[in-house]
mmCIF file of C-alpha atoms in Angstrom:
data_model
loop_
_atom_site.group_PDB
_atom_site.id
_atom_site.type_symbol
_atom_site.label_atom_id
_atom_site.label_comp_id
_atom_site.label_asym_id
_atom_site.label_seq_id
_atom_site.Cartn_x
_atom_site.Cartn_y
_atom_site.Cartn_z
ATOM 1 C CA GLU A 1 -7.852 57.699 85.339
ATOM 2 C CA VAL A 2 -7.727 59.154 81.951
ATOM 3 C CA GLN A 3 -7.270 56.590 79.001
ATOM 4 C CA ILE A 4 -7.316 57.368 75.377
ATOM 5 C CA LEU A 5 -7.245 53.937 72.694
ATOM 6 C CA GLU A 6 -6.739 54.364 69.027
ATOM 7 C CA THR A 7 -7.519 51.458 66.783
ATOM 8 C CA GLY A 8 -8.658 50.546 63.333
ATOM 9 C CA GLY A 9 -5.102 51.018 61.998
ATOM 10 C CA GLY A 10 -3.442 48.687 59.363
ATOM 11 C CA LEU A 11 -2.574 47.965 55.834
ATOM 12 C CA VAL A 12 -4.355 49.873 52.854
ATOM 13 C CA LYS A 13 -3.692 49.980 48.931
ATOM 14 C CA PRO A 14 -2.455 53.478 47.916
ATOM 15 C CA GLY A 15 -6.355 55.161 47.085
ATOM 16 C CA GLY A 16 -7.714 53.526 49.852
ATOM 17 C CA SER A 17 -9.643 54.593 53.218
ATOM 18 C CA LEU A 18 -9.896 53.958 56.090
ATOM 19 C CA ARG A 19 -11.835 54.694 59.690
ATOM 20 C CA LEU A 20 -9.613 55.373 62.758
ATOM 21 C CA SER A 21 -11.565 54.757 66.066
ATOM 22 C CA CYS A 22 -10.274 56.843 69.580
ATOM 23 C CA ALA A 23 -11.765 55.395 72.825
ATOM 24 C CA THR A 24 -11.718 57.136 76.047
ATOM 25 C CA SER A 25 -12.500 57.019 79.104
ATOM 26 C CA GLY A 26 -11.644 58.733 83.016
ATOM 27 C CA PHE A 27 -12.736 62.146 82.160
ATOM 28 C CA ASN A 28 -15.855 63.987 80.894
ATOM 29 C CA PHE A 29 -15.974 63.362 76.833
ATOM 30 C CA ASN A 30 -17.841 66.122 76.458
ATOM 31 C CA ASP A 31 -16.313 69.073 77.918
ATOM 32 C CA TYR A 32 -13.266 68.322 75.733
ATOM 33 C CA PHE A 33 -11.897 69.120 72.283
ATOM 34 C CA MET A 34 -9.999 66.180 70.570
ATOM 35 C CA ASN A 35 -7.220 66.073 68.040
ATOM 36 C CA TRP A 36 -5.499 63.877 65.509
ATOM 37 C CA VAL A 37 -1.782 63.793 65.689
ATOM 38 C CA ARG A 38 0.619 61.405 63.266
ATOM 39 C CA GLN A 39 3.831 60.185 62.698
ATOM 40 C CA ALA A 40 5.183 59.400 59.969
ATOM 41 C CA PRO A 41 8.571 56.653 60.437
ATOM 42 C CA GLY A 42 11.451 58.207 61.491
ATOM 43 C CA LYS A 43 10.483 61.839 61.302
ATOM 44 C CA GLY A 44 8.652 64.803 63.518
ATOM 45 C CA LEU A 45 4.740 64.997 64.859
ATOM 46 C CA GLU A 46 2.623 66.997 62.711
ATOM 47 C CA TRP A 47 -0.954 67.333 63.312
ATOM 48 C CA VAL A 48 -4.148 66.447 61.140
ATOM 49 C CA ALA A 49 -7.012 67.235 62.447
ATOM 50 C CA GLN A 50 -8.750 68.600 65.712
ATOM 51 C CA ILE A 51 -12.300 68.530 66.464
ATOM 52 C CA ARG A 52 -14.502 70.827 69.245
ATOM 53 C CA ASN A 53 -17.283 70.056 71.790
ATOM 54 C CA LYS A 54 -20.685 71.040 71.640
ATOM 55 C CA ASN A 55 -20.446 74.129 73.117
ATOM 56 C CA TYR A 56 -18.521 75.001 70.337
ATOM 57 C CA ASN A 57 -20.832 73.571 67.884
ATOM 58 C CA TYR A 58 -18.429 70.805 67.072
ATOM 59 C CA ALA A 59 -16.295 72.797 65.303
ATOM 60 C CA THR A 60 -13.422 71.414 62.589
ATOM 61 C CA TYR A 61 -10.091 71.930 62.143
ATOM 62 C CA TYR A 62 -7.980 70.530 59.126
ATOM 63 C CA ALA A 63 -4.484 69.984 58.362
ATOM 64 C CA GLU A 64 -4.053 72.314 55.100
ATOM 65 C CA SER A 65 -2.355 68.504 53.681
ATOM 66 C CA LEU A 66 -4.978 66.852 54.374
ATOM 67 C CA GLU A 67 -8.205 69.050 53.911
ATOM 68 C CA GLY A 68 -9.984 67.593 52.100
ATOM 69 C CA ARG A 69 -9.299 63.577 52.383
ATOM 70 C CA VAL A 70 -10.088 63.522 56.149
ATOM 71 C CA THR A 71 -12.905 63.744 58.007
ATOM 72 C CA ILE A 72 -12.809 64.324 62.017
ATOM 73 C CA SER A 73 -15.615 63.087 64.033
ATOM 74 C CA ARG A 74 -16.693 62.495 67.660
ATOM 75 C CA ASP A 75 -19.785 60.656 69.398
ATOM 76 C CA ASP A 76 -20.163 61.996 72.850
ATOM 77 C CA SER A 77 -22.136 58.851 73.622
ATOM 78 C CA LYS A 78 -19.190 56.697 73.388
ATOM 79 C CA SER A 79 -17.077 58.567 74.461
ATOM 80 C CA SER A 80 -14.643 58.661 71.016
ATOM 81 C CA VAL A 81 -13.736 60.203 68.053
ATOM 82 C CA TYR A 82 -12.968 59.563 64.561
ATOM 83 C CA LEU A 83 -10.270 59.940 61.844
ATOM 84 C CA GLN A 84 -12.029 59.274 58.010
ATOM 85 C CA VAL A 85 -9.096 59.616 55.544
ATOM 86 C CA SER A 86 -9.924 58.749 51.912
ATOM 87 C CA SER A 87 -7.487 58.792 49.025
ATOM 88 C CA LEU A 88 -4.473 57.695 50.759
ATOM 89 C CA ARG A 89 -0.788 58.004 49.631
ATOM 90 C CA ALA A 90 2.252 56.010 50.918
ATOM 91 C CA GLU A 91 2.691 59.579 52.534
ATOM 92 C CA ASP A 92 -0.228 58.815 54.651
ATOM 93 C CA THR A 93 2.254 56.072 56.365
ATOM 94 C CA ALA A 94 2.546 56.746 59.745
ATOM 95 C CA ILE A 95 1.541 56.392 63.188
ATOM 96 C CA TYR A 96 -1.852 58.200 64.238
ATOM 97 C CA TYR A 97 -1.970 59.388 67.718
ATOM 98 C CA CYS A 98 -5.682 60.887 69.505
ATOM 99 C CA THR A 99 -4.489 63.395 71.729
ATOM 100 C CA ARG A 100 -7.046 65.242 74.139
ATOM 101 C CA THR A 101 -7.574 69.185 74.415
ATOM 102 C CA THR A 102 -5.502 72.115 73.050
ATOM 103 C CA THR A 103 -2.648 71.882 75.110
ATOM 104 C CA PHE A 104 -2.733 67.788 73.907
ATOM 105 C CA ASP A 105 -2.193 66.478 78.336
ATOM 106 C CA TYR A 106 -2.867 63.054 76.928
ATOM 107 C CA TRP A 107 -1.875 61.092 74.100
ATOM 108 C CA GLY A 108 -3.004 57.452 72.967
ATOM 109 C CA GLN A 109 -0.571 54.347 72.041
ATOM 110 C CA GLY A 110 -1.213 55.119 68.626
ATOM 111 C CA VAL A 111 -2.341 52.995 65.985
ATOM 112 C CA MET A 112 -0.322 52.725 62.161
ATOM 113 C CA VAL A 113 -1.443 53.173 59.449
ATOM 114 C CA THR A 114 0.579 51.667 56.002
ATOM 115 C CA VAL A 115 -0.162 52.540 52.895
ATOM 116 C CA SER A 116 1.398 50.306 50.161
ATOM 117 C CA SER A 117 0.752 48.039 46.938
ATOM 118 C CA ASP B 1 0.920 78.665 58.354
ATOM 119 C CA VAL B 2 3.596 79.503 61.676
ATOM 120 C CA LEU B 3 6.820 78.180 61.396
ATOM 121 C CA MET B 4 8.226 76.866 64.433
ATOM 122 C CA THR B 5 12.062 76.661 64.230
ATOM 123 C CA GLN B 6 13.658 74.573 66.984
ATOM 124 C CA THR B 7 17.351 74.782 67.958
ATOM 125 C CA PRO B 8 19.348 72.637 68.586
ATOM 126 C CA VAL B 9 18.481 69.412 66.328
ATOM 127 C CA SER B 10 20.986 67.527 68.279
ATOM 128 C CA LEU B 11 22.052 68.129 72.092
ATOM 129 C CA PRO B 12 24.765 65.856 73.672
ATOM 130 C CA VAL B 13 24.227 66.266 77.758
ATOM 131 C CA SER B 14 26.437 65.110 80.637
ATOM 132 C CA LEU B 15 24.633 63.046 83.464
ATOM 133 C CA GLY B 16 23.579 65.837 85.553
ATOM 134 C CA GLY B 17 24.064 68.631 83.807
ATOM 135 C CA GLN B 18 21.744 71.424 82.220
ATOM 136 C CA VAL B 19 20.524 72.331 78.757
ATOM 137 C CA SER B 20 18.212 74.582 77.434
ATOM 138 C CA ILE B 21 16.259 74.054 73.922
ATOM 139 C CA SER B 22 14.561 76.943 71.996
ATOM 140 C CA CYS B 23 11.461 77.566 69.691
ATOM 141 C CA ARG B 24 10.686 80.362 68.170
ATOM 142 C CA SER B 25 7.804 81.362 66.177
ATOM 143 C CA SER B 26 7.217 83.275 62.801
ATOM 144 C CA GLN B 27 4.841 84.836 63.835
ATOM 145 C CA SER B 28 3.346 85.920 68.126
ATOM 146 C CA LEU B 29 2.031 83.099 70.060
ATOM 147 C CA VAL B 30 -0.463 85.594 72.087
ATOM 148 C CA HIS B 31 -4.124 84.459 71.691
ATOM 149 C CA SER B 32 -6.876 86.742 71.460
ATOM 150 C CA ASP B 33 -7.329 86.039 75.113
ATOM 151 C CA GLY B 34 -4.729 86.986 76.090
ATOM 152 C CA ASN B 35 -3.202 83.530 76.616
ATOM 153 C CA THR B 36 0.602 81.924 74.932
ATOM 154 C CA TYR B 37 -0.345 78.608 73.353
ATOM 155 C CA LEU B 38 2.870 77.103 73.475
ATOM 156 C CA HIS B 39 3.706 74.085 74.725
ATOM 157 C CA TRP B 40 6.534 71.268 75.801
ATOM 158 C CA TYR B 41 6.467 67.328 74.881
ATOM 159 C CA LEU B 42 9.129 65.040 75.385
ATOM 160 C CA GLN B 43 8.744 61.665 73.181
ATOM 161 C CA LYS B 44 11.327 58.503 74.997
ATOM 162 C CA PRO B 45 12.356 56.000 72.763
ATOM 163 C CA GLY B 46 9.020 53.394 71.237
ATOM 164 C CA GLN B 47 6.344 55.924 73.122
ATOM 165 C CA SER B 48 4.068 58.470 72.855
ATOM 166 C CA PRO B 49 4.972 61.766 73.032
ATOM 167 C CA GLN B 50 4.232 63.285 76.759
ATOM 168 C CA LEU B 51 2.800 66.469 77.648
ATOM 169 C CA LEU B 52 5.621 68.441 80.404
ATOM 170 C CA ILE B 53 5.002 71.743 79.746
ATOM 171 C CA TYR B 54 2.098 74.140 78.867
ATOM 172 C CA ARG B 55 1.240 77.470 77.591
ATOM 173 C CA VAL B 56 5.098 78.025 78.375
ATOM 174 C CA SER B 57 5.375 77.930 81.739
ATOM 175 C CA ASN B 58 3.258 75.831 83.872
ATOM 176 C CA ARG B 59 4.643 72.008 84.266
ATOM 177 C CA PHE B 60 1.982 69.416 83.443
ATOM 178 C CA SER B 61 1.461 66.837 86.347
ATOM 179 C CA GLY B 62 3.796 64.906 88.024
ATOM 180 C CA VAL B 63 6.517 66.341 85.571
ATOM 181 C CA PRO B 64 9.698 67.278 88.173
ATOM 182 C CA ASP B 65 10.488 70.766 88.820
ATOM 183 C CA ARG B 66 14.028 70.282 86.839
ATOM 184 C CA PHE B 67 12.064 70.601 83.944
ATOM 185 C CA SER B 68 11.141 74.423 83.114
ATOM 186 C CA GLY B 69 9.825 77.095 80.532
ATOM 187 C CA SER B 70 9.600 80.409 80.017
ATOM 188 C CA GLY B 71 9.236 82.811 76.739
ATOM 189 C CA SER B 72 6.750 85.174 75.368
ATOM 190 C CA GLY B 73 5.903 86.814 71.857
ATOM 191 C CA THR B 74 7.926 84.395 69.598
ATOM 192 C CA ASP B 75 10.468 83.275 71.467
ATOM 193 C CA PHE B 76 10.758 80.323 74.079
ATOM 194 C CA THR B 77 13.448 78.151 75.987
ATOM 195 C CA LEU B 78 12.650 74.561 77.448
ATOM 196 C CA LYS B 79 15.473 73.721 80.797
ATOM 197 C CA ILE B 80 16.519 71.209 81.965
ATOM 198 C CA SER B 81 18.458 71.160 84.849
ATOM 199 C CA ARG B 82 20.269 67.705 86.227
ATOM 200 C CA VAL B 83 20.025 65.492 83.532
ATOM 201 C CA GLU B 84 18.321 62.252 83.951
ATOM 202 C CA PRO B 85 19.031 58.828 81.999
ATOM 203 C CA GLU B 86 14.950 59.160 82.070
ATOM 204 C CA ASP B 87 15.075 62.796 80.271
ATOM 205 C CA LEU B 88 16.429 61.435 77.291
ATOM 206 C CA GLY B 89 14.652 61.208 73.844
ATOM 207 C CA VAL B 90 13.097 63.993 71.387
ATOM 208 C CA TYR B 91 11.505 67.266 72.728
ATOM 209 C CA TYR B 92 8.966 68.868 70.596
ATOM 210 C CA CYS B 93 7.409 72.957 70.722
ATOM 211 C CA LEU B 94 3.842 72.666 69.917
ATOM 212 C CA GLN B 95 2.094 75.779 69.015
ATOM 213 C CA SER B 96 -1.211 75.766 69.134
ATOM 214 C CA THR B 97 -2.399 79.642 69.102
ATOM 215 C CA HIS B 98 -2.991 79.460 65.327
ATOM 216 C CA PHE B 99 -4.368 77.312 62.805
ATOM 217 C CA PRO B 100 -3.057 75.095 61.337
ATOM 218 C CA LEU B 101 -1.472 73.998 64.702
ATOM 219 C CA THR B 102 2.247 72.952 64.338
ATOM 220 C CA PHE B 103 5.417 70.783 65.618
ATOM 221 C CA GLY B 104 8.672 72.688 65.888
ATOM 222 C CA SER B 105 10.905 69.526 64.316
ATOM 223 C CA GLY B 106 12.481 68.304 67.168
ATOM 224 C CA THR B 107 15.692 68.363 69.629
ATOM 225 C CA LYS B 108 16.949 64.660 70.783
ATOM 226 C CA LEU B 109 18.735 64.780 73.389
ATOM 227 C CA GLU B 110 21.576 62.276 73.966
ATOM 228 C CA ILE B 111 24.089 61.282 76.696
ATOM 229 C CA LYS B 112 27.589 62.853 75.213
#
């Protein structure tokens, strides 16, 4: 069974940083691209970042609205993907989801990030 | 960026009825590999989104055949027949052909 679990959310002050983690199991992580998607309270879904697998040289892609403030990375030995977000703003307040591959076929339950002083 | 225009915003439906949701893209979603990466999701209240249809018309594992997807190029449709209470929520389309990946703004399916 595919399982995806995000951790690392919480309350952060504006200007602060956060590292989200996404632990996976139930599939061969090395074979898959991984994504982060976020959803602000009461709003729609916004793609944040994608990291490809070793076959694609771990290429990374970012939403333009966040580029320069986010870094996606992965550790294939831990079947995990990470999202580092810096210079956090109030508008970064959202649930952050980790999803698998280009079809976003499996999603985690999400982790809440609140940016507030 | 590819703009995904999803309509309608809200869709009242009677249980047992049939509805269609439209998703139009600002440019063709045909990838250079020949595939069209247009997918549909349902987000039930308080839950994570779940994949319904991938690559235009392929039902994901466990998705009832009441759900069907069609379309090509820039114009895509999700049809739901014999609507059941478990179908209520917000539907989103996603294109993963072009970076940045973009979602439609969502369609809320609610009981009439």
